[in-house]
Coordinates of C-alpha atoms and ligand atoms in Angstrom, one line a residue:
M170 CA 0.0 0.0 0.0
P171 CA 1.3 3.5 -0.8
K172 CA 2.0 5.7 2.3
V173 CA 0.0 8.9 2.7
Y174 CA 1.1 11.6 5.1
V175 CA -1.4 14.1 6.6
S176 CA -0.1 16.8 9.0
L177 CA -2.7 18.1 11.6
I178 CA -2.9 20.1 14.7
G179 CA -6.4 18.6 15.2
D180 CA -7.3 20.9 18.1
L181 CA -10.8 21.4 16.9
L182 CA -11.6 18.6 14.5
H183 CA -14.0 19.9 11.8
A184 CA -15.5 19.0 8.4
G185 CA -12.4 20.3 6.6
H186 CA -10.1 17.8 8.4
I187 CA -12.6 14.9 7.7
R188 CA -12.6 15.9 4.0
V189 CA -8.8 15.8 3.9
L190 CA -8.6 12.4 5.7
K191 CA -11.2 10.8 3.4
E192 CA -9.3 12.0 0.4
A193 CA -6.0 10.8 1.8
A194 CA -7.5 7.3 2.5
K195 CA -8.3 6.9 -1.2
Y196 CA -4.5 7.0 -1.9
G197 CA -3.2 4.4 0.6
T198 CA -2.4 4.0 4.3
V199 CA -2.8 7.3 6.2
I200 CA -0.2 8.3 8.7
V201 CA -1.1 11.5 10.6
G202 CA 1.8 13.7 11.8
L203 CA 0.1 15.3 14.8
W204 CA 1.7 18.7 15.9
T205 CA 3.2 18.9 19.3
D206 CA 2.6 22.0 21.4
K207 CA 6.1 23.1 20.5
A208 CA 5.4 22.8 16.7
G209 CA 2.3 25.0 17.2
G210 CA 4.3 27.5 19.2
E211 CA 6.5 28.1 16.2
V212 CA 3.5 29.5 14.3
N213 CA 1.6 31.1 17.1
D214 CA -0.9 28.3 17.2
V215 CA -0.5 26.4 20.5
P216 CA -3.3 23.9 20.8
Y217 CA -5.8 24.1 23.6
L218 CA -6.2 20.4 24.0
D219 CA -3.2 18.3 25.0
Y220 CA -1.4 16.0 22.6
D221 CA -2.8 12.7 24.0
T222 CA -6.4 13.9 23.9
R223 CA -6.0 15.0 20.2
K224 CA -4.3 11.7 19.4
E225 CA -7.0 9.6 21.0
V226 CA -9.7 11.3 18.8
L227 CA -7.7 10.9 15.6
E228 CA -6.9 7.2 16.3
T229 CA -10.6 6.4 16.5
L230 CA -11.1 7.5 12.9
S231 CA -11.3 4.6 10.4
M232 CA -9.3 6.6 7.8
V233 CA -6.3 6.9 10.1
S234 CA -3.8 4.0 10.4
E235 CA -1.3 5.6 12.7
V236 CA -0.7 8.9 14.5
I237 CA 2.9 10.1 15.1
P238 CA 4.2 13.3 16.5
Q239 CA 5.3 16.2 14.2
E240 CA 7.8 18.1 16.4
S241 CA 8.1 21.2 14.2
A242 CA 6.0 23.3 11.9
S243 CA 8.3 22.1 9.1
Y244 CA 7.3 18.6 7.8
K245 CA 10.9 17.9 6.8
E246 CA 11.9 15.5 9.6
N247 CA 8.9 13.2 9.3
L248 CA 8.9 13.3 5.5
E249 CA 12.5 12.3 5.3
A250 CA 12.0 9.5 7.8
L251 CA 8.8 8.1 6.2
K252 CA 9.3 8.9 2.5
P253 CA 5.6 8.9 1.9
D254 CA 4.2 8.6 -1.7
F255 CA 1.6 11.3 -1.0
V256 CA 1.1 14.3 1.3
V257 CA -2.6 15.4 1.4
R258 CA -3.5 18.8 2.8
G259 CA -6.2 21.5 2.6
D260 CA -5.2 24.1 0.0
D261 CA -5.5 27.1 2.5
W262 CA -1.8 27.1 3.1
K263 CA -1.3 28.5 -0.4
I264 CA -2.3 31.9 1.1
N265 CA -1.6 31.7 4.8
S266 CA 1.6 31.9 6.9
Q267 CA 2.4 28.3 6.1
R268 CA 3.2 28.8 2.5
K269 CA 7.0 28.5 3.1
Y270 CA 6.3 25.0 4.4
R271 CA 4.3 24.1 1.3
Q272 CA 7.2 24.8 -1.0
E273 CA 9.5 22.8 1.3
V274 CA 7.1 19.8 1.1
I275 CA 7.0 20.0 -2.7
D276 CA 10.8 20.1 -2.9
I277 CA 11.3 17.2 -0.5
L278 CA 8.7 14.9 -2.1
A279 CA 10.3 15.5 -5.5
R280 CA 13.4 13.7 -4.3
W281 CA 11.6 10.3 -4.4
G282 CA 8.8 11.2 -6.8
G283 CA 6.2 11.8 -4.1
K284 CA 3.2 14.0 -4.8
L285 CA 1.3 16.7 -3.0
I286 CA -2.5 16.5 -3.2
E287 CA -4.4 19.6 -2.1
V288 CA -8.1 19.4 -1.1
S289 CA -10.1 22.5 -1.5
Y290 CA -10.8 24.0 1.9
S291 CA -13.7 26.5 2.2
S292 CA -12.9 29.5 4.4
E293 CA -15.9 29.0 6.7
I294 CA -14.5 25.8 8.0
S295 CA -10.8 26.6 8.4
E296 CA -9.4 25.9 11.9
A297 CA -8.7 29.6 12.4
N298 CA -12.3 30.4 11.7
V299 CA -13.6 27.8 14.1
K300 CA -11.3 29.1 16.7
D301 CA -12.6 32.6 16.1
K302 CA -16.1 31.4 16.7
K303 CA -15.0 29.5 19.8
N304 CA -13.4 32.7 21.2
K305 CA -16.8 34.5 20.8
L306 CA -18.3 31.9 23.1
G307 CA -15.8 32.6 25.8
I308 CA -13.5 30.4 27.8
T309 CA -13.9 28.5 31.1
A310 CA -11.8 29.5 34.2
T311 CA -9.9 26.2 34.1
A312 CA -9.0 26.4 30.4
R313 CA -7.8 30.0 30.7
L314 CA -5.8 29.3 33.9
G315 CA -3.9 26.4 32.3
R316 CA -3.1 28.3 29.1
L317 CA -0.1 30.4 30.4
R318 CA 2.0 27.5 31.5
K319 CA 1.3 25.8 28.2
L320 CA 2.3 28.8 26.2
I321 CA 5.5 29.3 28.2
E322 CA 6.5 25.6 27.5
A323 CA 5.6 25.8 23.8
K324 CA 6.6 29.2 22.5
P325 CA 10.0 30.8 22.1
I326 CA 8.7 33.8 24.0
V327 CA 5.4 34.8 25.5
K328 CA 4.4 38.4 24.9
I329 CA 2.2 40.0 27.6
L330 CA 0.4 43.3 27.4
E331 CA -0.8 45.4 30.4
V332 CA -4.5 45.8 30.8
H333 CA -6.5 47.9 33.3
N334 CA -10.1 47.5 32.1
A335 CA -12.2 45.5 29.7
L336 CA -11.5 47.8 26.8
S337 CA -7.7 47.6 27.1
G338 CA -8.3 43.8 27.5
L339 CA -10.0 43.8 24.1
I340 CA -7.0 45.5 22.6
A341 CA -4.6 42.9 24.1
E342 CA -6.9 40.2 22.7
N343 CA -7.5 41.6 19.2
A344 CA -4.4 43.6 18.2
E345 CA -2.4 41.9 15.5
E346 CA 0.4 42.6 13.1
I347 CA 1.1 40.6 9.9
T348 CA 4.8 40.1 9.2
E349 CA 6.4 40.2 5.8
G350 CA 6.4 36.4 5.8
G351 CA 2.6 36.4 6.3
E352 CA 2.8 35.3 10.0
V353 CA 0.2 36.8 12.3
V354 CA 1.7 38.1 15.5
K355 CA -0.5 38.8 18.6
F356 CA -0.1 39.1 22.3
D357 CA -0.3 35.9 24.2
A358 CA -1.6 37.1 27.6
M359 CA -2.5 40.0 29.8
W360 CA -0.8 41.7 32.8
S361 CA -2.9 43.0 35.6
S362 CA -0.5 45.8 36.7
S363 CA -0.7 47.2 40.2
L364 CA 0.6 50.5 38.8
T365 CA -2.0 50.9 36.1
D366 CA -4.9 49.4 38.0
S367 CA -4.2 51.8 41.0
T368 CA -3.6 54.8 38.7
S369 CA -6.9 54.1 36.9
K370 CA -8.6 54.2 40.2
G371 CA -6.8 57.5 41.2
K372 CA -4.8 55.8 43.9
P373 CA -1.0 55.5 44.4
D374 CA 0.8 52.2 43.6
I375 CA 1.3 51.3 47.3
E376 CA -1.0 48.3 47.8
A377 CA -3.8 50.8 48.7
V378 CA -6.1 49.2 46.2
D379 CA -7.1 46.0 48.0
T380 CA -7.5 42.5 46.5
T381 CA -11.2 42.8 46.2
A382 CA -11.0 46.0 44.1
R383 CA -8.2 44.4 42.0
T384 CA -10.3 41.2 41.4
N385 CA -13.3 43.3 40.4
T386 CA -11.1 44.8 37.6
I387 CA -10.1 41.3 36.6
N388 CA -13.7 40.1 36.5
E389 CA -14.6 43.0 34.1
I390 CA -11.6 42.1 31.9
F391 CA -12.5 38.4 31.9
E392 CA -16.1 39.2 30.8
A393 CA -14.8 40.5 27.5
T394 CA -11.7 38.4 26.8
T395 CA -10.3 34.8 26.6
L396 CA -6.5 35.5 26.9
P397 CA -4.7 34.2 30.0
M398 CA -3.7 36.7 32.7
I399 CA -0.8 37.0 35.1
Y400 CA -1.4 39.1 38.2
D401 CA 0.9 41.6 39.8
A402 CA 0.4 40.7 43.4
D403 CA 2.8 43.4 44.7
T404 CA 4.5 41.9 47.8
G405 CA 1.8 39.3 48.2
G406 CA 0.8 41.1 51.4
K407 CA 1.1 39.3 54.7
T408 CA 2.0 35.6 54.2
E409 CA -1.2 34.7 56.0
H410 CA -3.2 36.7 53.5
F411 CA -1.4 35.5 50.4
E412 CA -2.8 32.0 50.6
F413 CA -6.3 33.5 50.2
T414 CA -5.2 35.6 47.3
V415 CA -3.9 32.5 45.5
K416 CA -7.2 30.7 46.0
T417 CA -9.2 33.8 44.8
L418 CA -7.1 34.1 41.7
E419 CA -7.3 30.4 40.8
R420 CA -11.1 30.5 41.2
L421 CA -11.3 33.4 38.7
G422 CA -9.0 31.6 36.2
V423 CA -5.9 33.8 36.6
S424 CA -2.8 31.8 35.5
G425 CA -0.3 33.0 38.0
A426 CA 0.8 35.7 40.4
I427 CA 4.1 37.6 40.6
I428 CA 5.2 38.6 44.1
E429 CA 8.1 40.9 44.7
D430 CA 10.6 40.5 47.5
K431 CA 9.9 43.7 49.3
T432 CA 8.4 44.3 52.7
G433 CA 6.7 47.1 54.6
L434 CA 5.1 50.0 52.6
K435 CA 5.7 49.0 49.0
K436 CA 6.5 51.8 46.5
N437 CA 6.7 51.4 42.7
S438 CA 10.0 49.8 41.6
L439 CA 10.7 52.4 39.0
F440 CA 11.4 54.9 41.9
G441 CA 14.3 52.6 43.0
N442 CA 16.1 54.1 46.0
E443 CA 14.7 57.6 45.4
V444 CA 12.1 56.5 48.0
I445 CA 12.4 54.3 51.1
Q446 CA 11.8 50.7 50.1
K447 CA 12.9 47.6 52.0
Q448 CA 13.8 44.2 50.7
D449 CA 12.4 41.2 52.5
S450 CA 14.8 38.6 54.0
I451 CA 15.4 35.5 51.9
E452 CA 14.0 33.3 54.6
S453 CA 10.8 35.3 55.1
F454 CA 10.2 35.6 51.3
C455 CA 10.8 31.8 50.8
E456 CA 8.2 31.1 53.4
K457 CA 5.7 33.3 51.5
I458 CA 6.4 31.3 48.3
K459 CA 6.0 28.0 50.1
V460 CA 2.7 29.1 51.7
G461 CA 1.4 30.2 48.3
K462 CA 2.4 27.0 46.6
A463 CA 0.8 24.9 49.3
A464 CA -2.4 27.0 49.0
Q465 CA -3.0 26.4 45.3
I466 CA -5.6 23.9 44.2
T467 CA -4.6 23.4 40.6
Q468 CA -1.3 22.1 39.2
D469 CA -1.1 24.8 36.7
F470 CA -1.2 28.0 38.7
M471 CA 2.2 29.7 38.7
I472 CA 3.8 31.7 41.5
V473 CA 6.7 33.8 40.1
A474 CA 9.2 35.4 42.4
R475 CA 10.3 38.9 41.5
V476 CA 13.8 39.8 42.5
E477 CA 14.2 43.5 43.4
S478 CA 18.0 43.4 44.2
L479 CA 19.0 45.4 41.0
I480 CA 16.2 47.9 41.6
L481 CA 17.4 48.5 45.2
E482 CA 21.1 48.3 44.2
A483 CA 21.9 45.3 46.4
G484 CA 24.1 43.9 43.6
M485 CA 24.2 41.1 41.1
D486 CA 25.4 38.4 43.5
D487 CA 22.4 39.1 45.8
A488 CA 20.1 39.0 42.8
L489 CA 21.4 35.6 41.7
A490 CA 21.5 34.1 45.2
R491 CA 17.9 35.2 45.8
A492 CA 16.7 33.8 42.5
H493 CA 18.1 30.4 43.1
A494 CA 16.8 30.4 46.7
Y495 CA 13.3 31.3 45.6
I496 CA 13.3 28.5 43.0
E497 CA 14.4 26.1 45.7
A498 CA 11.4 27.3 47.8
G499 CA 9.1 26.3 45.0
A500 CA 8.8 29.4 42.7
D501 CA 7.7 28.5 39.2
G502 CA 9.6 31.4 37.6
I503 CA 11.8 34.4 38.2
M504 CA 11.0 38.0 37.3
I505 CA 14.2 40.1 37.3
H506 CA 13.6 43.8 37.3
S507 CA 15.8 46.8 36.5
R508 CA 15.2 50.5 36.1
H509 CA 18.2 51.3 33.9
K510 CA 17.9 52.3 30.3
D511 CA 21.0 50.3 29.5
P512 CA 20.0 46.6 29.5
A513 CA 23.6 45.5 30.6
E514 CA 22.6 44.4 34.1
I515 CA 19.6 42.5 32.9
I516 CA 21.7 40.7 30.2
E517 CA 24.4 39.9 32.8
F518 CA 21.7 38.5 35.2
V519 CA 20.1 36.3 32.5
Q520 CA 23.4 35.0 31.2
K521 CA 24.7 34.2 34.7
F522 CA 21.4 32.7 35.8
R523 CA 21.2 30.5 32.7
T524 CA 24.7 28.9 33.4
Q525 CA 23.1 27.4 36.5
D526 CA 19.5 26.9 35.5
M527 CA 18.5 26.2 31.9
H528 CA 14.8 25.6 32.5
T529 CA 13.1 27.9 35.1
P530 CA 11.1 30.5 33.2
L531 CA 12.6 34.0 33.2
I532 CA 10.4 37.1 33.0
V533 CA 11.4 40.6 32.2
V534 CA 9.6 44.0 32.2
P535 CA 11.4 46.2 29.8
T536 CA 9.8 49.6 30.6
S537 CA 13.2 51.2 31.1
F538 CA 15.5 49.0 28.9
N539 CA 13.0 49.4 26.0
S540 CA 15.5 49.2 23.1
V541 CA 15.7 45.4 23.4
T542 CA 13.5 43.4 21.0
T543 CA 11.6 40.2 21.7
D544 CA 13.9 38.4 19.3
E545 CA 16.9 39.6 21.3
F546 CA 15.2 38.4 24.5
V547 CA 14.7 34.9 22.9
E548 CA 18.4 34.8 22.0
L549 CA 19.3 35.6 25.6
G550 CA 17.1 32.9 27.2
V551 CA 14.2 35.0 28.4
N552 CA 10.8 33.2 28.3
V553 CA 8.3 36.0 29.0
V554 CA 8.3 39.7 28.3
I555 CA 5.7 42.0 29.9
Y556 CA 4.9 45.4 28.4
A557 CA 3.7 46.6 31.8
N558 CA 2.0 50.0 31.6
H559 CA 1.8 51.1 27.9
M560 CA -2.0 50.9 27.4
L561 CA -2.6 53.4 30.2
R562 CA 0.3 55.6 29.3
A563 CA -0.9 55.8 25.7
A564 CA -4.5 56.6 26.7
Y565 CA -3.8 59.4 29.2
P566 CA -2.0 61.9 27.0
G567 CA -4.8 61.5 24.4
M568 CA -7.5 62.3 26.9
M569 CA -5.6 65.2 28.4
K570 CA -5.0 66.8 25.0
V571 CA -8.7 66.6 24.1
A572 CA -9.9 67.9 27.6
K573 CA -7.5 71.0 27.2
S574 CA -8.6 71.6 23.6
I575 CA -12.3 71.8 24.7
L576 CA -11.4 74.3 27.4
K577 CA -9.2 76.4 25.1
N578 CA -11.6 76.5 22.2
K579 CA -14.9 76.6 24.2
R580 CA -16.1 73.8 21.8
S581 CA -15.1 70.3 20.7
L582 CA -14.7 71.0 17.0
E583 CA -10.9 71.3 17.2
A584 CA -10.6 68.2 19.3
E585 CA -12.6 66.0 16.8
S586 CA -9.5 65.0 14.8
D587 CA -7.9 63.6 18.0
C588 CA -11.0 61.4 18.7
M589 CA -12.2 58.3 17.0
P590 CA -15.4 58.8 14.9
I591 CA -18.7 58.3 16.8
K592 CA -19.6 55.6 14.2
D593 CA -16.5 53.7 15.0
I594 CA -17.0 53.8 18.8
L595 CA -20.6 52.7 18.3
N596 CA -19.5 49.7 16.3
L597 CA -16.3 48.9 18.3
I598 CA -18.0 46.4 20.5
P599 CA -19.9 43.6 18.7
G600 CA -23.6 43.4 19.6
T601 CA -24.0 47.2 20.1
R602 CA -26.7 47.4 17.5
Ligands
SPV437 C1 3.5 47.2 37.6 O1 3.2 47.2 36.4 O2 2.8 47.6 38.4 C2 4.8 46.6 38.0 C3 6.0 46.8 37.0 O3 4.9 46.1 39.0 S1 6.8 48.2 37.5 O4 5.9 49.3 37.4 O5 7.9 48.4 36.6 O6 7.3 48.0 38.9
MG438 MG1 3.4 46.6 40.3

């Protein structure tokens, strides 16, 4: 029997897949190359369902003889190992970001006279379209919670945008850019920033906005979005209180909390030593991490320890010693912060940390060292980058400008060009009409 290779993510199996598999079965024995999470991560399409669940579904189909993993978005490795006579696929990849892989498949098959068969794929049933529809239906707390850990494991880097209300949440969810190669790039998750949530409420960033108020903001954001969220838990508060915060966040479907190793009255890190801020002892902070880890109910919730040694000028050795101690205490990741424009100390930290620990997720917040690109962070060994305050900082000057213009001109005519058209704001949110 001729060998037929079909490559699938198979997250949401739909009529298009069945059409491809039926066609493939006409040509011989069908082997499905099922994408691993990492393969999906290469093209910004990390599956929602885990590999074994997707495999189980495909294996029950009569058209499928065998399911094997495809470890990369490129088919190369599996094709060279199997040397199939045919590859069958939906024809949508002629126009989407996977066209480079299409040409590679054609070239590889040509080496042994194999053939690519393309099945016409109507756009209403493409996987992306089905996912869009699914997003409109929303997401459960459990599915949202588990998503961040999965994204960190599967993607070269996870890009996170600050949100402070539902509208900024919608921007994080929907903003996209298409690269020259046709790849769609989007944000992967949202950051509930203590700075911007407090500022939106007209309060200073000193833990004065309590957990109840913070979680109200999260609820509003979750009503309108499906992206996972990481929560800026400041110092985590009293250790005895932190365990309740962890349970509250898990119940809502937040994926993790970042706690910083400061104690007493917390001030924003970007003040550095211009204000009085005190770092916690390693022992006491490790205890807080342990209590938080013991409090969590799910396996997936992440507690990330934020090291403030560089902010407080306690030195590189202190930063590294603390990071390793916090991991030992159970932290699922390290956020290293700096307030310098020059990224040198961040680069030094990451390089030194990675000589001892290759795996623990590293998170950076490049508000000050904003010249470094996500590609450069990937090279360095950073796993998560948080753009921590930009949505609020962008909105405020626009609002101030318009408010002043109305005062100055005694009418809004002059401000109109700085505002989005009424028609657009009416239509911005689906279901307004
Ligand atoms: C926040 O966004 O509130 C943060 C990051 O904690 S920073 O403002 O840089 O301290
Ligand atoms: Mg903060």
